[in-house]
Short mmCIF file of C-alpha atoms in Angstrom, two decimals:
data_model
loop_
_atom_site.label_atom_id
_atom_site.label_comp_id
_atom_site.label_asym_id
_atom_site.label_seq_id
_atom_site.Cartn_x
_atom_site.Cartn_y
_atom_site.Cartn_z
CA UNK A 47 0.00 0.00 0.00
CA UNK A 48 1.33 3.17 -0.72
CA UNK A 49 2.96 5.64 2.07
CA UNK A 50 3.51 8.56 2.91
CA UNK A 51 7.04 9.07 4.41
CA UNK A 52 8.53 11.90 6.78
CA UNK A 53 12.55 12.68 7.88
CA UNK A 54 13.78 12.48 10.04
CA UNK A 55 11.14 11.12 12.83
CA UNK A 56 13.12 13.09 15.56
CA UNK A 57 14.62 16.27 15.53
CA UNK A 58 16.61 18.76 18.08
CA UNK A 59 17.35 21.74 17.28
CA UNK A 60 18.65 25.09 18.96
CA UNK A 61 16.91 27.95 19.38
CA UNK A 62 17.02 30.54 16.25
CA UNK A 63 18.10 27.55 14.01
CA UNK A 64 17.08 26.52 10.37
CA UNK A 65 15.29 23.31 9.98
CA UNK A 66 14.10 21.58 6.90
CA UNK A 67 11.41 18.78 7.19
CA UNK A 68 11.03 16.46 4.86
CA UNK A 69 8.03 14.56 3.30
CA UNK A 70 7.93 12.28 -0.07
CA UNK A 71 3.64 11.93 -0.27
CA UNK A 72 1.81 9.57 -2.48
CA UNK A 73 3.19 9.72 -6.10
CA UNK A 74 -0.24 10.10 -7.93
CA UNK A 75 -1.02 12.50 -5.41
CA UNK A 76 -1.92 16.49 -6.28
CA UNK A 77 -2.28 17.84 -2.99
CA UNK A 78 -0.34 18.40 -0.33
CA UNK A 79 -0.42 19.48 3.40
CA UNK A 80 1.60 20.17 6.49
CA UNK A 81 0.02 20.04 10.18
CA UNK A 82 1.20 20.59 13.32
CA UNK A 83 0.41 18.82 17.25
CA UNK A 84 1.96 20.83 19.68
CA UNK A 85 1.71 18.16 22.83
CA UNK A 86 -1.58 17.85 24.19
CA UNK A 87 -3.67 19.70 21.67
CA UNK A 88 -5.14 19.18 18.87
CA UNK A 89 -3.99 18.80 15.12
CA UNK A 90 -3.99 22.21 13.40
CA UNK A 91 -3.57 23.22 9.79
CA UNK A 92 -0.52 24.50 8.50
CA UNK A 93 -0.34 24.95 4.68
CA UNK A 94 -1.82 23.84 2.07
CA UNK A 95 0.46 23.24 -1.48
CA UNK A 96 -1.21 22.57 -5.34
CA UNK A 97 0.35 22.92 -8.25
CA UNK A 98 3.69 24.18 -7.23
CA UNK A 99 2.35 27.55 -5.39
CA UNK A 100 0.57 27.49 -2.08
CA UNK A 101 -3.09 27.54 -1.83
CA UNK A 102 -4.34 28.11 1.71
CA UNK A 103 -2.52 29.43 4.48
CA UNK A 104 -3.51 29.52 8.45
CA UNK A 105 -2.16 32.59 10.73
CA UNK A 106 0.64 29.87 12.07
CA UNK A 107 2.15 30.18 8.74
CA UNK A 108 3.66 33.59 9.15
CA UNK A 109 7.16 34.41 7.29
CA UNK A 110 9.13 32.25 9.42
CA UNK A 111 8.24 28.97 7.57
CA UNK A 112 8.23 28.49 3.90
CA UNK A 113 7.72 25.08 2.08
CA UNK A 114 9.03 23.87 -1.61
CA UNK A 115 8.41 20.56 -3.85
CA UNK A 116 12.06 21.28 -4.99
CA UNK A 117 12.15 17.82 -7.24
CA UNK A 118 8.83 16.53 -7.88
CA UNK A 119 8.61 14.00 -5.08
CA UNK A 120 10.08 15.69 -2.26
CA UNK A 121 7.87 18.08 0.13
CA UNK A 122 9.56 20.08 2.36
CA UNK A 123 8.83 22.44 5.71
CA UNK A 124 11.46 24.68 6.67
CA UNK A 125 11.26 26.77 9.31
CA UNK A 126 14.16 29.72 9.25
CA UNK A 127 14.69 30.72 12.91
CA UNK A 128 13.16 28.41 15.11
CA UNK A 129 11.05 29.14 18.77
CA UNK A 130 10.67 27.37 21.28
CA UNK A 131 6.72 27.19 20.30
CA UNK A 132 7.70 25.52 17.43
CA UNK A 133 8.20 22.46 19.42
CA UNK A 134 5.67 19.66 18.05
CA UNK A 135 4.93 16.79 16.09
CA UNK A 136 4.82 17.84 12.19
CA UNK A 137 2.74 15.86 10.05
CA UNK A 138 2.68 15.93 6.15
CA UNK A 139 -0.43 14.79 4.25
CA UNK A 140 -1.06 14.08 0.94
CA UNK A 141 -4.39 13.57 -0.87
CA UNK A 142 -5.04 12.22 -4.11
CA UNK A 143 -9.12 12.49 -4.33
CA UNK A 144 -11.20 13.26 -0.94
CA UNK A 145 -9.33 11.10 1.94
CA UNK A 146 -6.05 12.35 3.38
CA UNK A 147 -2.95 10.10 4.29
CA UNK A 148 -0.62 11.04 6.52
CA UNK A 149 3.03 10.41 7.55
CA UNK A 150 4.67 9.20 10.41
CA UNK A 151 5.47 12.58 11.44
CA UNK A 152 8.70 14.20 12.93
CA UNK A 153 8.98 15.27 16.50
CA UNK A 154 10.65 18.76 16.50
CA UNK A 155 12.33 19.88 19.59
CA UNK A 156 13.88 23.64 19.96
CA UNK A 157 16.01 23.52 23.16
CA UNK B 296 -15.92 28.81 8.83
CA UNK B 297 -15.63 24.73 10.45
CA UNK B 298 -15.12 23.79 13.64
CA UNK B 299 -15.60 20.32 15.01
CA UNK B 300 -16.07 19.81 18.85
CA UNK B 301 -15.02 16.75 20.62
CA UNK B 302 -17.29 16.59 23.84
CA UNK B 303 -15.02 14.30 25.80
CA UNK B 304 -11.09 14.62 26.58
CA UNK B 305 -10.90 11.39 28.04
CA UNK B 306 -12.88 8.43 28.41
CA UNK B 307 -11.88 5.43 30.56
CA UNK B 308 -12.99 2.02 29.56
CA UNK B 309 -12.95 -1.60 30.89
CA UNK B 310 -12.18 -3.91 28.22
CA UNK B 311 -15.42 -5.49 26.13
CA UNK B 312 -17.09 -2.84 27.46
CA UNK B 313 -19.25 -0.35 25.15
CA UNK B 314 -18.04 2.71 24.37
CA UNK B 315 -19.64 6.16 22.50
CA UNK B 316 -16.82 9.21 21.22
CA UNK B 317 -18.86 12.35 20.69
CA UNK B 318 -18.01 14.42 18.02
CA UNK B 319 -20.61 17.42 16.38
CA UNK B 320 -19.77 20.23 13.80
CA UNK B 321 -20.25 23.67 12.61
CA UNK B 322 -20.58 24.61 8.97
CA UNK B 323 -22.14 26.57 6.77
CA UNK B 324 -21.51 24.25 3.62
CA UNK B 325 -21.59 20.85 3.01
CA UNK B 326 -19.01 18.57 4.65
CA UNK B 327 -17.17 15.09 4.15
CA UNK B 328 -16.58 13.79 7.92
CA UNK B 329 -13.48 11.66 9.02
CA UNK B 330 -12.65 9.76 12.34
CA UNK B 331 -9.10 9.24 12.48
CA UNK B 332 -6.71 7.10 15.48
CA UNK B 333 -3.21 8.00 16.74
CA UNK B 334 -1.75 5.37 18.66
CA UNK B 335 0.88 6.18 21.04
CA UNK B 336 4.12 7.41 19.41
CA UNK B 337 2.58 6.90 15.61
CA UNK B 338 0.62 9.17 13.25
CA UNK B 339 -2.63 9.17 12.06
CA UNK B 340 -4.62 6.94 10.40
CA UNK B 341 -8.10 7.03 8.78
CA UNK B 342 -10.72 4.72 10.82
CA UNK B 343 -13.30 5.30 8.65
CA UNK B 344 -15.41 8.23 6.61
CA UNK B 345 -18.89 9.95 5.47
CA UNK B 346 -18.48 10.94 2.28
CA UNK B 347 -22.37 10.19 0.98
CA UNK B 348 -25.19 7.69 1.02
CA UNK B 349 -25.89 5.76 4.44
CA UNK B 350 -25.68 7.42 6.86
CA UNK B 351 -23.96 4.54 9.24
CA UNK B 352 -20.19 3.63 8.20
CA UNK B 353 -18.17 0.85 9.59
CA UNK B 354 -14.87 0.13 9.85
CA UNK B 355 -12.76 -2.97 9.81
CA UNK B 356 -11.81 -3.45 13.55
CA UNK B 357 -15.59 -2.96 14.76
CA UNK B 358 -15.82 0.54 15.33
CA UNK B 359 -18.61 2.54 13.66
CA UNK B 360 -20.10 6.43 12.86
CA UNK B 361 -23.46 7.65 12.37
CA UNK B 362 -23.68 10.54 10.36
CA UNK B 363 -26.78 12.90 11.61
CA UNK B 364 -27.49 15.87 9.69
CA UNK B 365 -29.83 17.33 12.13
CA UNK B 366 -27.86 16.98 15.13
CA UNK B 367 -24.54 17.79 12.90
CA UNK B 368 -22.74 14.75 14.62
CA UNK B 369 -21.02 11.97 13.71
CA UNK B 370 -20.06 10.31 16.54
CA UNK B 371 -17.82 6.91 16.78
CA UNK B 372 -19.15 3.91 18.67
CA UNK B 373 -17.99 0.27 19.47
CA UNK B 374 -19.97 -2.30 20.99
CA UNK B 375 -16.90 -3.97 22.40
CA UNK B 376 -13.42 -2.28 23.11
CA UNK B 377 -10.15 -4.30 22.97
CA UNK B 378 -6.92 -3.46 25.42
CA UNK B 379 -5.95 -2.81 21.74
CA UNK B 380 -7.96 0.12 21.35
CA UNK B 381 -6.17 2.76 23.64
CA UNK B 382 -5.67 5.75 21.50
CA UNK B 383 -6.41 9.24 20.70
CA UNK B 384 -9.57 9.67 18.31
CA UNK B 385 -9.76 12.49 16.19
CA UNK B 386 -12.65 13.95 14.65
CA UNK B 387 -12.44 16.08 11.06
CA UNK B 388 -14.25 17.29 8.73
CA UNK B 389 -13.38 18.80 5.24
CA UNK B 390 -15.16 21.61 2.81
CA UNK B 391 -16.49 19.57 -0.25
CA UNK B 392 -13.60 20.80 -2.35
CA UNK B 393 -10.94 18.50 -3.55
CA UNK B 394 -7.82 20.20 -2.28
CA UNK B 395 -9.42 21.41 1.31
CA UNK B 396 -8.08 21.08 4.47
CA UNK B 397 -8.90 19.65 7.30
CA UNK B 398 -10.27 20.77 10.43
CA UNK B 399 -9.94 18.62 13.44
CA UNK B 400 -11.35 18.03 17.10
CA UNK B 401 -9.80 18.45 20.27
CA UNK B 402 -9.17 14.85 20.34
CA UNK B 403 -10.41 12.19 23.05
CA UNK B 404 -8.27 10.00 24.36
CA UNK B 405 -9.63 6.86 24.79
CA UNK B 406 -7.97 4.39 27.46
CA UNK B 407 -9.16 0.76 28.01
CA UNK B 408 -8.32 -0.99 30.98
CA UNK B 409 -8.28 -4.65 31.84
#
């Protein structure tokens, strides 16, 4: 069955830091998503990424993060100069008609 | 706008025992619903989905949904939970448009005990 796949599954990072995340979705797939679970709460939107451009935005996504499909399978989050609210689970998502699959996910921690 | 309430945080369970997640909704527009499980440490997966037609939707490991337009629910039962079962349930729905997002519940965790 096909997968979607997230690196790395844990990540440390220092405060003020670049980090890229990185998520290969479904091949067939057209649309593509980043979430974020800080611990505890729920799952929130992030961005939302069609046809090479973005297409929805939430109010977390302010100029700090940025995200690319750089080679055609690749998906990737990076956030420029990391908080320490930036600590949480990442999740990438890909969709190909109406259902949503998700990765694995990567733990970020900003110490 | 969406939103999706989950009514319960937490709900304890002895094992075979019946159990009922609530989950209701807010939209002005038309809305596919989703339940999906994170099991500790993992990501999520899809349990099942309301996309059309009956309103009652089933998954593979027992657990069903009952979609009710009235009440804007869709909440997730099982008549008998499994040790197995411990998890955090998420409720979601999503616009009727192909590339929208989705907006989730609070989450309940769900904890079975022997």
């Amino acid at each position: 069955e096909p997968e979607v796949t997230q690196t790395p599954s844990h990540q440390v990072t220092q405060m003020g830091q670049e980090v890229i995340l990185r998520c290969v979705p479904i091949s067939n797939h057209l649309y593509f998503y980043w979430y974020r679970q800080i611990l505890g709460q729920k799952v929130e939107f992030l961005v939302s990424f069609y046809n090479n451009e973005i297409s929805e935005k939430s109010e977390i996504f302010d100029d700090q993060f940025s995200v690319e499909r750089p080679d055609g399978s690749n998906f990737t989050l990076k956030i420029r100069s990391t908080k320490l609210e930036d600590s949480a689970m990442y999740f990438c998502a890909s969709v190909g008609g109406v259902e949503a699959f998700f990765g694995q996910g990567t733990r970020l921690t900003v110490v | 706008a969406q939103s999706v309430t989950q009514l319960d945080s937490q709900v304890p369970v002895f094992e075979e025992a019946p159990v009922e997640l609530r989950c209701n909704y807010s939209s002005s527009v038309s809305v596919y619903l989703f339940w999906y499980v994170q099991y500790p440490n993992q990501g999520l997966q899809l349990l099942l989905k309301y996309l059309s037609g009956s309103t009652l939707v089933e998954s593979i490991n027992g657990f069903e949904a009952e979609f009710n337009k009235s009440q804007t629910s869709f909440h997730l039962r099982k008549p008998s939970v499994h040790i197995s079962d411990t998890a955090e349930y998420f409720c979601a729905v999503k616009v009727y448009n192909q590339g929208g997002k989705l907006i989730f519940g609070q989450g309940t965790e769900l904890s079975v005990k022997p």
